[in-house]
CSV table of C-alpha atoms in Angstrom, one decimal:
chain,number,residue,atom,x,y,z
T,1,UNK,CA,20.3,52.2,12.9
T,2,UNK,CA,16.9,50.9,11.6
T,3,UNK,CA,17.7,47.6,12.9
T,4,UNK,CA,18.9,49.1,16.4
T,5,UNK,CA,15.3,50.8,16.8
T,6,UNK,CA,13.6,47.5,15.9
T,7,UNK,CA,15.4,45.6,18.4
T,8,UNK,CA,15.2,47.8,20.9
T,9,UNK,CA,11.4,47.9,20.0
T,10,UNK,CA,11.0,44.3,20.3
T,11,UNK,CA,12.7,44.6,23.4
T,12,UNK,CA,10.0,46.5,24.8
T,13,UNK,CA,7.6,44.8,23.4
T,14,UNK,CA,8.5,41.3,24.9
T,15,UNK,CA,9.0,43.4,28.1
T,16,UNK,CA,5.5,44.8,28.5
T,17,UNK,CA,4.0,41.2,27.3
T,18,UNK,CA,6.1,39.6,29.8
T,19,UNK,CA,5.2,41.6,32.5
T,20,UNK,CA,1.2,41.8,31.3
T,21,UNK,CA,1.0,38.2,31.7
T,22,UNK,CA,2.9,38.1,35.5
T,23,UNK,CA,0.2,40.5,36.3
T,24,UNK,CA,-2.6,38.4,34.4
T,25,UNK,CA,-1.3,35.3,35.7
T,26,UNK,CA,-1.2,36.4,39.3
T,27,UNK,CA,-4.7,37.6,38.5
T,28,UNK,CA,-6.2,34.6,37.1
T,29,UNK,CA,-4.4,32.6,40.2
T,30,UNK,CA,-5.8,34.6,42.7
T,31,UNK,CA,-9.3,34.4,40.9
T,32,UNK,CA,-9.0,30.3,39.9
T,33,UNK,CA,-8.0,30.2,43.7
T,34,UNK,CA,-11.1,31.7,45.0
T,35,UNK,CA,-13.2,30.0,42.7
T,36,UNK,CA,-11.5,26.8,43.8
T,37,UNK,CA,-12.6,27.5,47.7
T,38,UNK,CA,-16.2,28.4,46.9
T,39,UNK,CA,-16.2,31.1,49.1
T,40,UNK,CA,-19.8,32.5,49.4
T,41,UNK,CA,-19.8,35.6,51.5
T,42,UNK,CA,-23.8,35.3,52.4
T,43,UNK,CA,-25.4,32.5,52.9
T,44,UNK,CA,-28.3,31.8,49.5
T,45,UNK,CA,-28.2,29.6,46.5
T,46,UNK,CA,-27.2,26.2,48.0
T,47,UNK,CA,-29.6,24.2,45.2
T,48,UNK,CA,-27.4,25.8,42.8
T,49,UNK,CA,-24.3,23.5,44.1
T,50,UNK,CA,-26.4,20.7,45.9
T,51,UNK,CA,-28.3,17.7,44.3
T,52,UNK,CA,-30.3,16.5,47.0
T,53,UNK,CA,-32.1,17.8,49.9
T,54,UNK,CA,-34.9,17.2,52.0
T,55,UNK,CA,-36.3,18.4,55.7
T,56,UNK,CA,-35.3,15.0,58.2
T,57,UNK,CA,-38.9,13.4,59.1
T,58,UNK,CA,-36.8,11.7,62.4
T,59,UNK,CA,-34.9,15.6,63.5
T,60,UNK,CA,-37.2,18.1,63.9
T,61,UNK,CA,-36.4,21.5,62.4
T,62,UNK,CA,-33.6,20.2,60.4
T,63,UNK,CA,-32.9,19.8,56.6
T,64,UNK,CA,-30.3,17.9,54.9
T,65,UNK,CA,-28.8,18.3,51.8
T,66,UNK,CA,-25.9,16.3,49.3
T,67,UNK,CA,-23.5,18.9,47.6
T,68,UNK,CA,-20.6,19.7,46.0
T,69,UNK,CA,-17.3,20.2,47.6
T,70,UNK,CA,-14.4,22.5,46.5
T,71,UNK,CA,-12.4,19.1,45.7
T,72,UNK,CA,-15.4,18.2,43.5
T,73,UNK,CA,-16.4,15.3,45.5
T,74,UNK,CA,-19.7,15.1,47.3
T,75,UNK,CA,-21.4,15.6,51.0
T,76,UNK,CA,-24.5,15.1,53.2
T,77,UNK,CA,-24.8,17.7,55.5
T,78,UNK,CA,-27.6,18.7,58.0
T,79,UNK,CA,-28.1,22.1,59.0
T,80,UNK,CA,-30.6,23.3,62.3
T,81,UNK,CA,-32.8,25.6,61.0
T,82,UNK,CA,-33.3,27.0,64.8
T,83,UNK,CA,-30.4,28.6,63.8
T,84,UNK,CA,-31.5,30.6,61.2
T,85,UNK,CA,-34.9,31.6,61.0
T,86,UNK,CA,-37.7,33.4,63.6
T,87,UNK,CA,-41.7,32.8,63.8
T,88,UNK,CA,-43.1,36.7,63.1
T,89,UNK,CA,-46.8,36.9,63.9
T,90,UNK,CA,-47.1,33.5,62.0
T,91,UNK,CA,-44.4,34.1,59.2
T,92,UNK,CA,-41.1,32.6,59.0
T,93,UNK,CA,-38.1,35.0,58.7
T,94,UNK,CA,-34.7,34.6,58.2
T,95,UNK,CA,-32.7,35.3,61.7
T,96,UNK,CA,-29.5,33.9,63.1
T,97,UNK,CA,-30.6,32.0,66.1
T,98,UNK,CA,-34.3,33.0,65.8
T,99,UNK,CA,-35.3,30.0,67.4
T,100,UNK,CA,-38.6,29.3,65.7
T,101,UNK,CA,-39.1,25.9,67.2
T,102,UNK,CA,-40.6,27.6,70.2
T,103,UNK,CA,-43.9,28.8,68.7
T,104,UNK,CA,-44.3,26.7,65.3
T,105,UNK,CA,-45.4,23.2,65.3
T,106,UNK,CA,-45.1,20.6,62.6
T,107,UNK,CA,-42.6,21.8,59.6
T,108,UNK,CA,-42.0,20.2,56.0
T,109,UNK,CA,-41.2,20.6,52.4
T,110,UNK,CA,-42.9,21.1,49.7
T,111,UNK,CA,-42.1,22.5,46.0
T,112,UNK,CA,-44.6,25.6,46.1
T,113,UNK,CA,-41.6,28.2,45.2
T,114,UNK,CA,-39.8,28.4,42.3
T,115,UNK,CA,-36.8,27.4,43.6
T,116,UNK,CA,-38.4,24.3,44.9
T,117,UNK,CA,-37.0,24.7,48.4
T,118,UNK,CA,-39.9,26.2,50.0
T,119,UNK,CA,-40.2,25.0,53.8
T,120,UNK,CA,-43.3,25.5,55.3
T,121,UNK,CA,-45.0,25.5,59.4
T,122,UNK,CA,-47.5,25.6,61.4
T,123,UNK,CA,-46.5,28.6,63.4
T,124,UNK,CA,-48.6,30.7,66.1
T,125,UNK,CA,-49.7,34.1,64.6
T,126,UNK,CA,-49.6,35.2,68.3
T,127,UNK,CA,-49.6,33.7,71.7
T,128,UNK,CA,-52.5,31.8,72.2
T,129,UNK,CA,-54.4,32.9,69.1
T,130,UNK,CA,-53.8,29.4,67.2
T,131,UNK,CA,-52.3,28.3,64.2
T,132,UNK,CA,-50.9,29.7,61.0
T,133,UNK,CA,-50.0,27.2,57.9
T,134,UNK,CA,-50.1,29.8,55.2
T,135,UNK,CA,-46.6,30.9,55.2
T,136,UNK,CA,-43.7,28.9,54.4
T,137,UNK,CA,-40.0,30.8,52.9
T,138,UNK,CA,-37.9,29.4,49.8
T,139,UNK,CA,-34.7,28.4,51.8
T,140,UNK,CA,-32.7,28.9,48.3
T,141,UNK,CA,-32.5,32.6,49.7
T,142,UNK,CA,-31.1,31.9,52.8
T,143,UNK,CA,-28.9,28.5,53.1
T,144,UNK,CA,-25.8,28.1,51.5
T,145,UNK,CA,-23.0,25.8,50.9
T,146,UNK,CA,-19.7,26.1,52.2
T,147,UNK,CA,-17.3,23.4,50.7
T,148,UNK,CA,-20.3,20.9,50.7
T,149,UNK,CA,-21.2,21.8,54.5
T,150,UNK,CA,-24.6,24.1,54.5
T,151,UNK,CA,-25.0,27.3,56.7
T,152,UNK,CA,-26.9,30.2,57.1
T,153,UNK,CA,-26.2,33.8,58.5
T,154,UNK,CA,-23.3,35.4,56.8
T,155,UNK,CA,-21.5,32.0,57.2
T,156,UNK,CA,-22.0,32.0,60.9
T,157,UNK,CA,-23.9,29.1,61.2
T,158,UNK,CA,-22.9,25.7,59.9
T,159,UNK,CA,-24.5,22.5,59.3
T,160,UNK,CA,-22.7,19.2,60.2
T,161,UNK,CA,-21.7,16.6,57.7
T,162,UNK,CA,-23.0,13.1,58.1
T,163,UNK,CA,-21.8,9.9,56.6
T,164,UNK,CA,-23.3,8.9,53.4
T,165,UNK,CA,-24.4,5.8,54.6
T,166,UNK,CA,-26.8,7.1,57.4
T,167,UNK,CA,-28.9,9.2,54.8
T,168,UNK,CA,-31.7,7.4,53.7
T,169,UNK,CA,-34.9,8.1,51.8
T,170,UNK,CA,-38.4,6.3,52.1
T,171,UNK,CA,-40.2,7.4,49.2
T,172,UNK,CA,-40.0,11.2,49.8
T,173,UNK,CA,-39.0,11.7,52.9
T,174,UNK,CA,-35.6,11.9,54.0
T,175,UNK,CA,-33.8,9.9,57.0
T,176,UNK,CA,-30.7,10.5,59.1
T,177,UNK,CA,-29.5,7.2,61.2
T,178,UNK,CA,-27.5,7.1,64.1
T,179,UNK,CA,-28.1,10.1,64.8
């Protein structure tokens, strides 16, 4: 009878291990499998998968960047910043479509945020009134990267990918050709 009881406890045993690891497995799948896609649901962070990136001295408004794919390969993609951020009395804010070309003037890069992403203009403070250079935002809070395409907005807006050999640097500022 002992020997019953111990089986049929080892039974059990074996059962409920059995079925914690189906429901573990499935688990970890469905977490390894989102983790696999890179999935960002807003967009931020982008220097923390992306080796490279600079604002293009020949495309006005537009930065491009080299990062990381879900396959754990590599891409250049340019993103139009139009698309996601607005001039406000001289400051620029992140917007989809905000359209900030329309009232800011020369744009670049610099490293004057921690993040080292900060993007900086000229913009108007209001019509008329002049220029603004003061302000510039840290683009780590508000580009992403999406399977080694950047975007902006909640994933609304995407960048394009560009071939590898059309990016090109002279000494620090950054080149798309054939573009």
């Amino acid at each position: 009878m002992v020997v019953f009881s111990q089986n049929k406890f080892l039974r059990y045993f074996f059962l409920l291990s059995d079925l914690m690891c189906v429901v573990l497995g499935r688990l970890g799948r469905a977490e390894s499998e989102v983790s696999k896609r890179g999935v960002q649901t807003r967009a931020d962070g982008f220097l923390s998968s992306c080796a490279d990136w600079g604002a293009l001295m020949n495309e006005k408004y537009k930065v491009a960047a080299y990062c990381r794919s879900t396959t754990g390969g590599w891409r250049w993609s340019v993103l139009n910043l139009n698309s996601c951020l607005v001039n406000v009395q001289g400051e620029l804010k992140a917007q989809d479509d905000g359209l900030f070309f329309r009232t800011c003037g020369p744009c670049w890069h610099d490293n004057s945020t921690s993040s080292w992403a900060n993007y900086a203009c000229s913009c108007e403070i209001s019509a008329g009134a002049g220029r603004h250079t003061a302000h510039g935002i840290d683009l780590n809070n508000l580009v992403g990267n999406d399977d080694g395409v950047l975007f902006c907005g909640n994933q609304r807006t995407h960048g394009e990918m560009v071939d590898e050999g059309s990016v090109t640097w002279s000494g620090p500022h950054l080149f798309i050709t054939g573009s």
